């Protein structure tokens, strides 16, 4: 594409963004805008067209590491790194919100904390949140991740974390890649078994939060599953 054409395209993209805002753009248009603004020498339209043709959907693109994207013909290494960073910055921002949340004394606060950890994850991940006797967060970390929609948790890792941090209370949380927030049979079995394990180690599992990209539920606050936490 000639430099004059690139310049005209950039002007049009900027005008569309100013007129319609981010919500008025498709994902590919937003990505093209970002590439134009940050990498002025690249052919933003060619890159977004290539990505769209190869990976079809936004969700597919989000899962592609920079090293793999670089191997695609027409994708410059700088653009691949930029796109990869662009996908992950929102995750870091969400995690950063939890620095201001020191205590999880209410269900709403717990849901917020879990959503910040999990709502933007592209694969299923499991988080373990450890609280002291005042329900102050003493540790929160991911303890498992899956290839797509399933993650297996190691009981030995849970034991290790319990031994190190000695929490009074524990909250488990994981995300569903699908839209449903309904706990699966494996979710229920995992919750029951994990509560027993944590109890043997001197702690108490007080909730299991399930998150999708838009919302979250508390199993302890759900009448169908609250019995697990009252045994």
PDB file of C-alpha atoms in Angstrom:
ATOM      1  CA  UNK A   1       0.000   0.000   0.000  1.00  0.00           C
ATOM      2  CA  UNK A   2       1.387   3.408  -0.978  1.00  0.00           C
ATOM      3  CA  UNK A   3       2.304   5.885   1.743  1.00  0.00           C
ATOM      4  CA  UNK A   4      -0.414   8.316   0.582  1.00  0.00           C
ATOM      5  CA  UNK A   5      -3.056   5.573   0.812  1.00  0.00           C
ATOM      6  CA  UNK A   6      -1.816   4.596   4.295  1.00  0.00           C
ATOM      7  CA  UNK A   7      -2.018   8.206   5.405  1.00  0.00           C
ATOM      8  CA  UNK A   8      -5.596   8.537   4.128  1.00  0.00           C
ATOM      9  CA  UNK A   9      -6.567   5.265   5.794  1.00  0.00           C
ATOM     10  CA  UNK A  10      -5.155   6.428   9.131  1.00  0.00           C
ATOM     11  CA  UNK A  11      -7.090   9.696   8.858  1.00  0.00           C
ATOM     12  CA  UNK A  12     -10.306   7.773   8.174  1.00  0.00           C
ATOM     13  CA  UNK A  13      -9.718   5.380  11.080  1.00  0.00           C
ATOM     14  CA  UNK A  14      -9.067   8.268  13.473  1.00  0.00           C
ATOM     15  CA  UNK A  15     -12.179  10.078  12.238  1.00  0.00           C
ATOM     16  CA  UNK A  16     -14.309   6.950  12.735  1.00  0.00           C
ATOM     17  CA  UNK A  17     -12.963   6.516  16.267  1.00  0.00           C
ATOM     18  CA  UNK A  18     -13.558  10.168  17.203  1.00  0.00           C
ATOM     19  CA  UNK A  19     -17.080  10.088  15.738  1.00  0.00           C
ATOM     20  CA  UNK A  20     -18.243   6.695  17.018  1.00  0.00           C
ATOM     21  CA  UNK A  21     -16.004   5.904  19.996  1.00  0.00           C
ATOM     22  CA  UNK A  22     -14.693   2.456  20.842  1.00  0.00           C
ATOM     23  CA  UNK A  23     -18.167   0.890  21.065  1.00  0.00           C
ATOM     24  CA  UNK A  24     -18.854   1.938  17.495  1.00  0.00           C
ATOM     25  CA  UNK A  25     -15.965  -0.125  16.154  1.00  0.00           C
ATOM     26  CA  UNK A  26     -15.699  -3.838  15.503  1.00  0.00           C
ATOM     27  CA  UNK A  27     -12.802  -5.634  17.190  1.00  0.00           C
ATOM     28  CA  UNK A  28     -10.841  -5.687  13.942  1.00  0.00           C
ATOM     29  CA  UNK A  29     -11.415  -1.958  13.387  1.00  0.00           C
ATOM     30  CA  UNK A  30     -10.298  -1.232  16.952  1.00  0.00           C
ATOM     31  CA  UNK A  31      -7.157  -3.336  16.459  1.00  0.00           C
ATOM     32  CA  UNK A  32      -6.437  -1.610  13.168  1.00  0.00           C
ATOM     33  CA  UNK A  33      -6.800   1.771  14.897  1.00  0.00           C
ATOM     34  CA  UNK A  34      -4.436   0.723  17.680  1.00  0.00           C
ATOM     35  CA  UNK A  35      -1.820  -0.532  15.208  1.00  0.00           C
ATOM     36  CA  UNK A  36      -2.031   2.645  13.154  1.00  0.00           C
ATOM     37  CA  UNK A  37      -1.605   4.834  16.227  1.00  0.00           C
ATOM     38  CA  UNK A  38       1.250   2.852  17.786  1.00  0.00           C
ATOM     39  CA  UNK A  39       3.132   1.446  14.777  1.00  0.00           C
ATOM     40  CA  UNK A  40       2.843   4.130  12.079  1.00  0.00           C
ATOM     41  CA  UNK A  41       5.142   2.327   9.637  1.00  0.00           C
ATOM     42  CA  UNK A  42       3.159  -0.919   9.589  1.00  0.00           C
ATOM     43  CA  UNK A  43       0.380  -1.784   7.139  1.00  0.00           C
ATOM     44  CA  UNK A  44      -2.350  -2.088   9.785  1.00  0.00           C
ATOM     45  CA  UNK A  45      -5.079  -3.121   7.353  1.00  0.00           C
ATOM     46  CA  UNK A  46      -2.986  -5.928   5.872  1.00  0.00           C
ATOM     47  CA  UNK A  47      -2.154  -7.239   9.357  1.00  0.00           C
ATOM     48  CA  UNK A  48      -5.759  -7.218  10.592  1.00  0.00           C
ATOM     49  CA  UNK A  49      -6.969  -8.776   7.320  1.00  0.00           C
ATOM     50  CA  UNK A  50      -4.364 -11.546   7.683  1.00  0.00           C
ATOM     51  CA  UNK A  51      -5.321 -12.226  11.306  1.00  0.00           C
ATOM     52  CA  UNK A  52      -9.017 -12.209  10.483  1.00  0.00           C
ATOM     53  CA  UNK A  53      -8.534 -14.651   7.606  1.00  0.00           C
ATOM     54  CA  UNK A  54      -6.283 -17.037   9.546  1.00  0.00           C
ATOM     55  CA  UNK A  55      -7.930 -17.028  12.981  1.00  0.00           C
ATOM     56  CA  UNK A  56     -11.517 -16.105  11.956  1.00  0.00           C
ATOM     57  CA  UNK A  57     -12.650 -14.818  15.345  1.00  0.00           C
ATOM     58  CA  UNK A  58     -11.511 -12.438  18.038  1.00  0.00           C
ATOM     59  CA  UNK A  59     -11.486 -15.204  20.647  1.00  0.00           C
ATOM     60  CA  UNK A  60      -9.130 -17.306  18.533  1.00  0.00           C
ATOM     61  CA  UNK A  61      -6.719 -14.413  18.118  1.00  0.00           C
ATOM     62  CA  UNK A  62      -6.577 -13.788  21.854  1.00  0.00           C
ATOM     63  CA  UNK A  63      -5.188 -17.279  22.452  1.00  0.00           C
ATOM     64  CA  UNK A  64      -2.260 -16.939  20.040  1.00  0.00           C
ATOM     65  CA  UNK A  65       1.159 -16.311  21.660  1.00  0.00           C
ATOM     66  CA  UNK A  66       3.415 -13.701  20.059  1.00  0.00           C
ATOM     67  CA  UNK A  67       5.965 -16.330  18.995  1.00  0.00           C
ATOM     68  CA  UNK A  68       3.305 -18.223  17.054  1.00  0.00           C
ATOM     69  CA  UNK A  69       1.865 -15.048  15.518  1.00  0.00           C
ATOM     70  CA  UNK A  70       5.298 -14.008  14.251  1.00  0.00           C
ATOM     71  CA  UNK A  71       5.392 -17.149  12.069  1.00  0.00           C
ATOM     72  CA  UNK A  72       2.327 -15.987  10.123  1.00  0.00           C
ATOM     73  CA  UNK A  73       3.292 -14.460   6.759  1.00  0.00           C
ATOM     74  CA  UNK A  74       2.729 -10.717   6.774  1.00  0.00           C
ATOM     75  CA  UNK A  75       2.839 -10.273  10.560  1.00  0.00           C
ATOM     76  CA  UNK A  76       5.866  -8.216  11.575  1.00  0.00           C
ATOM     77  CA  UNK A  77       7.458  -9.283  14.916  1.00  0.00           C
ATOM     78  CA  UNK A  78       6.889  -5.823  16.433  1.00  0.00           C
ATOM     79  CA  UNK A  79       3.199  -5.969  15.526  1.00  0.00           C
ATOM     80  CA  UNK A  80       2.878  -9.508  16.948  1.00  0.00           C
ATOM     81  CA  UNK A  81       4.423  -8.445  20.259  1.00  0.00           C
ATOM     82  CA  UNK A  82       2.239  -5.340  20.397  1.00  0.00           C
ATOM     83  CA  UNK A  83      -0.949  -7.317  19.719  1.00  0.00           C
ATOM     84  CA  UNK A  84      -0.019  -9.894  22.364  1.00  0.00           C
ATOM     85  CA  UNK A  85       0.579  -7.149  24.933  1.00  0.00           C
ATOM     86  CA  UNK A  86      -2.629  -5.401  23.923  1.00  0.00           C
ATOM     87  CA  UNK A  87      -4.604  -8.548  24.710  1.00  0.00           C
ATOM     88  CA  UNK A  88      -3.065  -8.963  28.164  1.00  0.00           C
ATOM     89  CA  UNK A  89      -2.988  -5.416  29.502  1.00  0.00           C
ATOM     90  CA  UNK A  90      -6.706  -5.525  30.497  1.00  0.00           C
ATOM     91  CA  UNK A  91      -6.018  -8.694  32.531  1.00  0.00           C
ATOM     92  CA  UNK A  92      -3.285  -6.899  34.470  1.00  0.00           C
ATOM     93  CA  UNK A  93      -5.563  -3.919  35.038  1.00  0.00           C
ATOM     94  CA  UNK A  94      -8.276  -6.164  36.474  1.00  0.00           C
ATOM     95  CA  UNK A  95      -5.780  -7.901  38.754  1.00  0.00           C
ATOM     96  CA  UNK A  96      -4.496  -4.528  39.897  1.00  0.00           C
ATOM     97  CA  UNK A  97      -7.947  -3.654  41.232  1.00  0.00           C
ATOM     98  CA  UNK A  98      -7.565  -6.387  43.844  1.00  0.00           C
ATOM     99  CA  UNK A  99      -4.670  -4.555  45.479  1.00  0.00           C
ATOM    100  CA  UNK A 100      -7.253  -2.220  46.978  1.00  0.00           C
ATOM    101  CA  UNK A 101      -9.391  -5.077  48.312  1.00  0.00           C
ATOM    102  CA  UNK A 102      -7.833  -6.245  51.567  1.00  0.00           C
ATOM    103  CA  UNK A 103     -10.780  -7.957  53.272  1.00  0.00           C
ATOM    104  CA  UNK A 104     -13.413 -10.339  51.882  1.00  0.00           C
ATOM    105  CA  UNK A 105     -16.107 -10.010  54.529  1.00  0.00           C
ATOM    106  CA  UNK A 106     -19.128  -9.976  52.194  1.00  0.00           C
ATOM    107  CA  UNK A 107     -20.279 -12.100  49.267  1.00  0.00           C
ATOM    108  CA  UNK A 108     -20.379  -9.079  46.950  1.00  0.00           C
ATOM    109  CA  UNK A 109     -16.773  -8.237  47.753  1.00  0.00           C
ATOM    110  CA  UNK A 110     -15.739 -11.846  47.205  1.00  0.00           C
ATOM    111  CA  UNK A 111     -17.500 -11.959  43.836  1.00  0.00           C
ATOM    112  CA  UNK A 112     -15.753  -8.754  42.790  1.00  0.00           C
ATOM    113  CA  UNK A 113     -12.351 -10.141  43.792  1.00  0.00           C
ATOM    114  CA  UNK A 114     -12.901 -13.400  41.889  1.00  0.00           C
ATOM    115  CA  UNK A 115     -14.150 -11.590  38.781  1.00  0.00           C
ATOM    116  CA  UNK A 116     -11.053  -9.404  38.771  1.00  0.00           C
ATOM    117  CA  UNK A 117      -8.906 -12.540  38.766  1.00  0.00           C
ATOM    118  CA  UNK A 118     -10.841 -14.627  36.260  1.00  0.00           C
ATOM    119  CA  UNK A 119     -13.343 -12.818  34.030  1.00  0.00           C
ATOM    120  CA  UNK A 120     -10.826 -11.984  31.273  1.00  0.00           C
ATOM    121  CA  UNK A 121      -9.010 -15.325  31.221  1.00  0.00           C
ATOM    122  CA  UNK A 122      -9.070 -17.088  27.841  1.00  0.00           C
ATOM    123  CA  UNK A 123      -8.758 -20.587  29.321  1.00  0.00           C
ATOM    124  CA  UNK A 124     -10.236 -22.147  32.429  1.00  0.00           C
ATOM    125  CA  UNK A 125      -8.177 -21.360  35.525  1.00  0.00           C
ATOM    126  CA  UNK A 126      -8.627 -22.141  39.203  1.00  0.00           C
ATOM    127  CA  UNK A 127      -7.720 -19.659  41.928  1.00  0.00           C
ATOM    128  CA  UNK A 128      -7.208 -20.239  45.647  1.00  0.00           C
ATOM    129  CA  UNK A 129      -7.730 -17.279  47.985  1.00  0.00           C
ATOM    130  CA  UNK A 130      -6.438 -17.571  51.550  1.00  0.00           C
ATOM    131  CA  UNK A 131      -7.844 -15.458  54.397  1.00  0.00           C
ATOM    132  CA  UNK A 132      -6.827 -15.004  58.020  1.00  0.00           C
ATOM    133  CA  UNK A 133      -9.217 -15.018  60.994  1.00  0.00           C
ATOM    134  CA  UNK A 134     -10.342 -11.457  60.125  1.00  0.00           C
ATOM    135  CA  UNK A 135     -10.972 -12.519  56.516  1.00  0.00           C
ATOM    136  CA  UNK A 136      -8.030 -10.440  55.331  1.00  0.00           C
ATOM    137  CA  UNK A 137      -6.475 -11.731  52.109  1.00  0.00           C
ATOM    138  CA  UNK A 138      -3.080 -13.256  52.900  1.00  0.00           C
ATOM    139  CA  UNK A 139      -2.531 -14.947  49.537  1.00  0.00           C
ATOM    140  CA  UNK A 140      -4.329 -15.328  46.225  1.00  0.00           C
ATOM    141  CA  UNK A 141      -2.934 -17.330  43.336  1.00  0.00           C
ATOM    142  CA  UNK A 142      -3.837 -19.470  40.360  1.00  0.00           C
ATOM    143  CA  UNK A 143      -3.390 -23.128  41.150  1.00  0.00           C
ATOM    144  CA  UNK A 144      -4.439 -24.757  37.867  1.00  0.00           C
ATOM    145  CA  UNK A 145      -5.135 -23.966  34.251  1.00  0.00           C
ATOM    146  CA  UNK A 146      -6.683 -25.986  31.468  1.00  0.00           C
ATOM    147  CA  UNK A 147      -6.148 -26.242  27.746  1.00  0.00           C
ATOM    148  CA  UNK A 148      -9.638 -24.921  27.006  1.00  0.00           C
ATOM    149  CA  UNK A 149     -12.541 -25.669  29.345  1.00  0.00           C
ATOM    150  CA  UNK A 150     -11.188 -27.957  32.044  1.00  0.00           C
ATOM    151  CA  UNK A 151      -8.526 -27.547  34.714  1.00  0.00           C
ATOM    152  CA  UNK A 152      -7.241 -30.226  37.082  1.00  0.00           C
ATOM    153  CA  UNK A 153      -6.173 -29.187  40.576  1.00  0.00           C
ATOM    154  CA  UNK A 154      -3.398 -30.968  42.452  1.00  0.00           C
ATOM    155  CA  UNK A 155      -4.321 -31.769  46.089  1.00  0.00           C
ATOM    156  CA  UNK A 156      -0.610 -31.628  46.913  1.00  0.00           C
ATOM    157  CA  UNK A 157      -0.458 -27.998  45.772  1.00  0.00           C
ATOM    158  CA  UNK A 158      -3.437 -27.107  47.950  1.00  0.00           C
ATOM    159  CA  UNK A 159      -1.688 -28.843  50.859  1.00  0.00           C
ATOM    160  CA  UNK A 160       1.509 -26.914  50.166  1.00  0.00           C
ATOM    161  CA  UNK A 161      -0.304 -23.561  50.128  1.00  0.00           C
ATOM    162  CA  UNK A 162      -2.172 -24.408  53.332  1.00  0.00           C
ATOM    163  CA  UNK A 163       1.123 -25.324  55.007  1.00  0.00           C
ATOM    164  CA  UNK A 164       2.848 -22.099  53.944  1.00  0.00           C
ATOM    165  CA  UNK A 165       0.089 -19.543  54.641  1.00  0.00           C
ATOM    166  CA  UNK A 166      -1.920 -21.372  57.321  1.00  0.00           C
ATOM    167  CA  UNK A 167      -5.199 -19.644  56.408  1.00  0.00           C
ATOM    168  CA  UNK A 168      -8.238 -19.766  58.650  1.00  0.00           C
ATOM    169  CA  UNK A 169     -10.581 -19.512  55.664  1.00  0.00           C
ATOM    170  CA  UNK A 170     -10.221 -20.441  51.991  1.00  0.00           C
ATOM    171  CA  UNK A 171     -12.214 -19.455  48.930  1.00  0.00           C
ATOM    172  CA  UNK A 172     -11.903 -21.346  45.665  1.00  0.00           C
ATOM    173  CA  UNK A 173     -12.800 -19.717  42.364  1.00  0.00           C
ATOM    174  CA  UNK A 174     -12.705 -20.755  38.739  1.00  0.00           C
ATOM    175  CA  UNK A 175     -14.003 -19.478  35.426  1.00  0.00           C
ATOM    176  CA  UNK A 176     -16.285 -21.025  32.847  1.00  0.00           C
ATOM    177  CA  UNK A 177     -15.343 -20.320  29.237  1.00  0.00           C
ATOM    178  CA  UNK A 178     -18.951 -20.961  28.240  1.00  0.00           C
ATOM    179  CA  UNK A 179     -21.700 -18.506  29.213  1.00  0.00           C
ATOM    180  CA  UNK A 180     -23.278 -20.818  31.784  1.00  0.00           C
ATOM    181  CA  UNK A 181     -22.569 -20.219  35.471  1.00  0.00           C
ATOM    182  CA  UNK A 182     -24.263 -23.433  36.560  1.00  0.00           C
ATOM    183  CA  UNK A 183     -21.867 -25.616  38.608  1.00  0.00           C
ATOM    184  CA  UNK A 184     -21.132 -28.900  36.836  1.00  0.00           C
ATOM    185  CA  UNK A 185     -21.058 -32.302  38.558  1.00  0.00           C
ATOM    186  CA  UNK A 186     -17.262 -32.095  38.610  1.00  0.00           C
ATOM    187  CA  UNK A 187     -17.469 -28.605  40.183  1.00  0.00           C
ATOM    188  CA  UNK A 188     -19.659 -29.983  42.972  1.00  0.00           C
ATOM    189  CA  UNK A 189     -17.420 -33.020  43.539  1.00  0.00           C
ATOM    190  CA  UNK A 190     -14.317 -30.827  43.569  1.00  0.00           C
ATOM    191  CA  UNK A 191     -15.901 -28.486  46.122  1.00  0.00           C
ATOM    192  CA  UNK A 192     -16.903 -31.330  48.452  1.00  0.00           C
ATOM    193  CA  UNK A 193     -13.502 -33.031  48.250  1.00  0.00           C
ATOM    194  CA  UNK A 194     -11.581 -29.776  48.619  1.00  0.00           C
ATOM    195  CA  UNK A 195     -13.618 -28.752  51.660  1.00  0.00           C
ATOM    196  CA  UNK A 196     -12.733 -32.061  53.326  1.00  0.00           C
ATOM    197  CA  UNK A 197      -9.046 -31.672  52.469  1.00  0.00           C
ATOM    198  CA  UNK A 198      -8.851 -28.101  53.744  1.00  0.00           C
ATOM    199  CA  UNK A 199     -10.716 -29.091  56.900  1.00  0.00           C
ATOM    200  CA  UNK A 200      -8.159 -31.803  57.618  1.00  0.00           C
ATOM    201  CA  UNK A 201      -5.428 -29.178  57.233  1.00  0.00           C
ATOM    202  CA  UNK A 202      -6.987 -26.854  59.820  1.00  0.00           C
ATOM    203  CA  UNK A 203      -8.822 -24.440  57.532  1.00  0.00           C
ATOM    204  CA  UNK A 204     -12.366 -23.935  56.320  1.00  0.00           C
ATOM    205  CA  UNK A 205     -13.557 -23.666  52.720  1.00  0.00           C
ATOM    206  CA  UNK A 206     -16.223 -20.966  52.917  1.00  0.00           C
ATOM    207  CA  UNK A 207     -17.141 -20.537  49.253  1.00  0.00           C
ATOM    208  CA  UNK A 208     -16.527 -21.558  45.671  1.00  0.00           C
ATOM    209  CA  UNK A 209     -17.045 -18.775  43.135  1.00  0.00           C
ATOM    210  CA  UNK A 210     -17.788 -19.484  39.477  1.00  0.00           C
ATOM    211  CA  UNK A 211     -17.062 -16.709  36.990  1.00  0.00           C
ATOM    212  CA  UNK A 212     -17.804 -16.144  33.330  1.00  0.00           C
ATOM    213  CA  UNK A 213     -16.893 -13.103  31.219  1.00  0.00           C
ATOM    214  CA  UNK A 214     -19.909 -11.096  32.427  1.00  0.00           C
ATOM    215  CA  UNK A 215     -20.896 -12.295  35.899  1.00  0.00           C
ATOM    216  CA  UNK A 216     -20.174 -14.592  38.853  1.00  0.00           C
ATOM    217  CA  UNK A 217     -22.061 -16.726  41.367  1.00  0.00           C
ATOM    218  CA  UNK A 218     -21.362 -17.900  44.896  1.00  0.00           C
ATOM    219  CA  UNK A 219     -22.044 -21.583  45.506  1.00  0.00           C
ATOM    220  CA  UNK A 220     -22.276 -20.918  49.248  1.00  0.00           C
ATOM    221  CA  UNK A 221     -25.071 -18.408  48.635  1.00  0.00           C
ATOM    222  CA  UNK A 222     -26.950 -20.706  46.266  1.00  0.00           C
ATOM    223  CA  UNK A 223     -29.668 -22.726  48.006  1.00  0.00           C
ATOM    224  CA  UNK A 224     -28.912 -25.750  45.814  1.00  0.00           C
ATOM    225  CA  UNK A 225     -25.277 -25.936  46.937  1.00  0.00           C
ATOM    226  CA  UNK A 226     -25.056 -24.177  50.298  1.00  0.00           C
ATOM    227  CA  UNK A 227     -25.373 -27.552  52.076  1.00  0.00           C
ATOM    228  CA  UNK A 228     -21.787 -28.307  51.044  1.00  0.00           C
ATOM    229  CA  UNK A 229     -20.501 -25.512  53.286  1.00  0.00           C
ATOM    230  CA  UNK A 230     -22.809 -26.247  56.218  1.00  0.00           C
ATOM    231  CA  UNK A 231     -21.823 -29.851  56.838  1.00  0.00           C
TER     232      UNK A 231
END
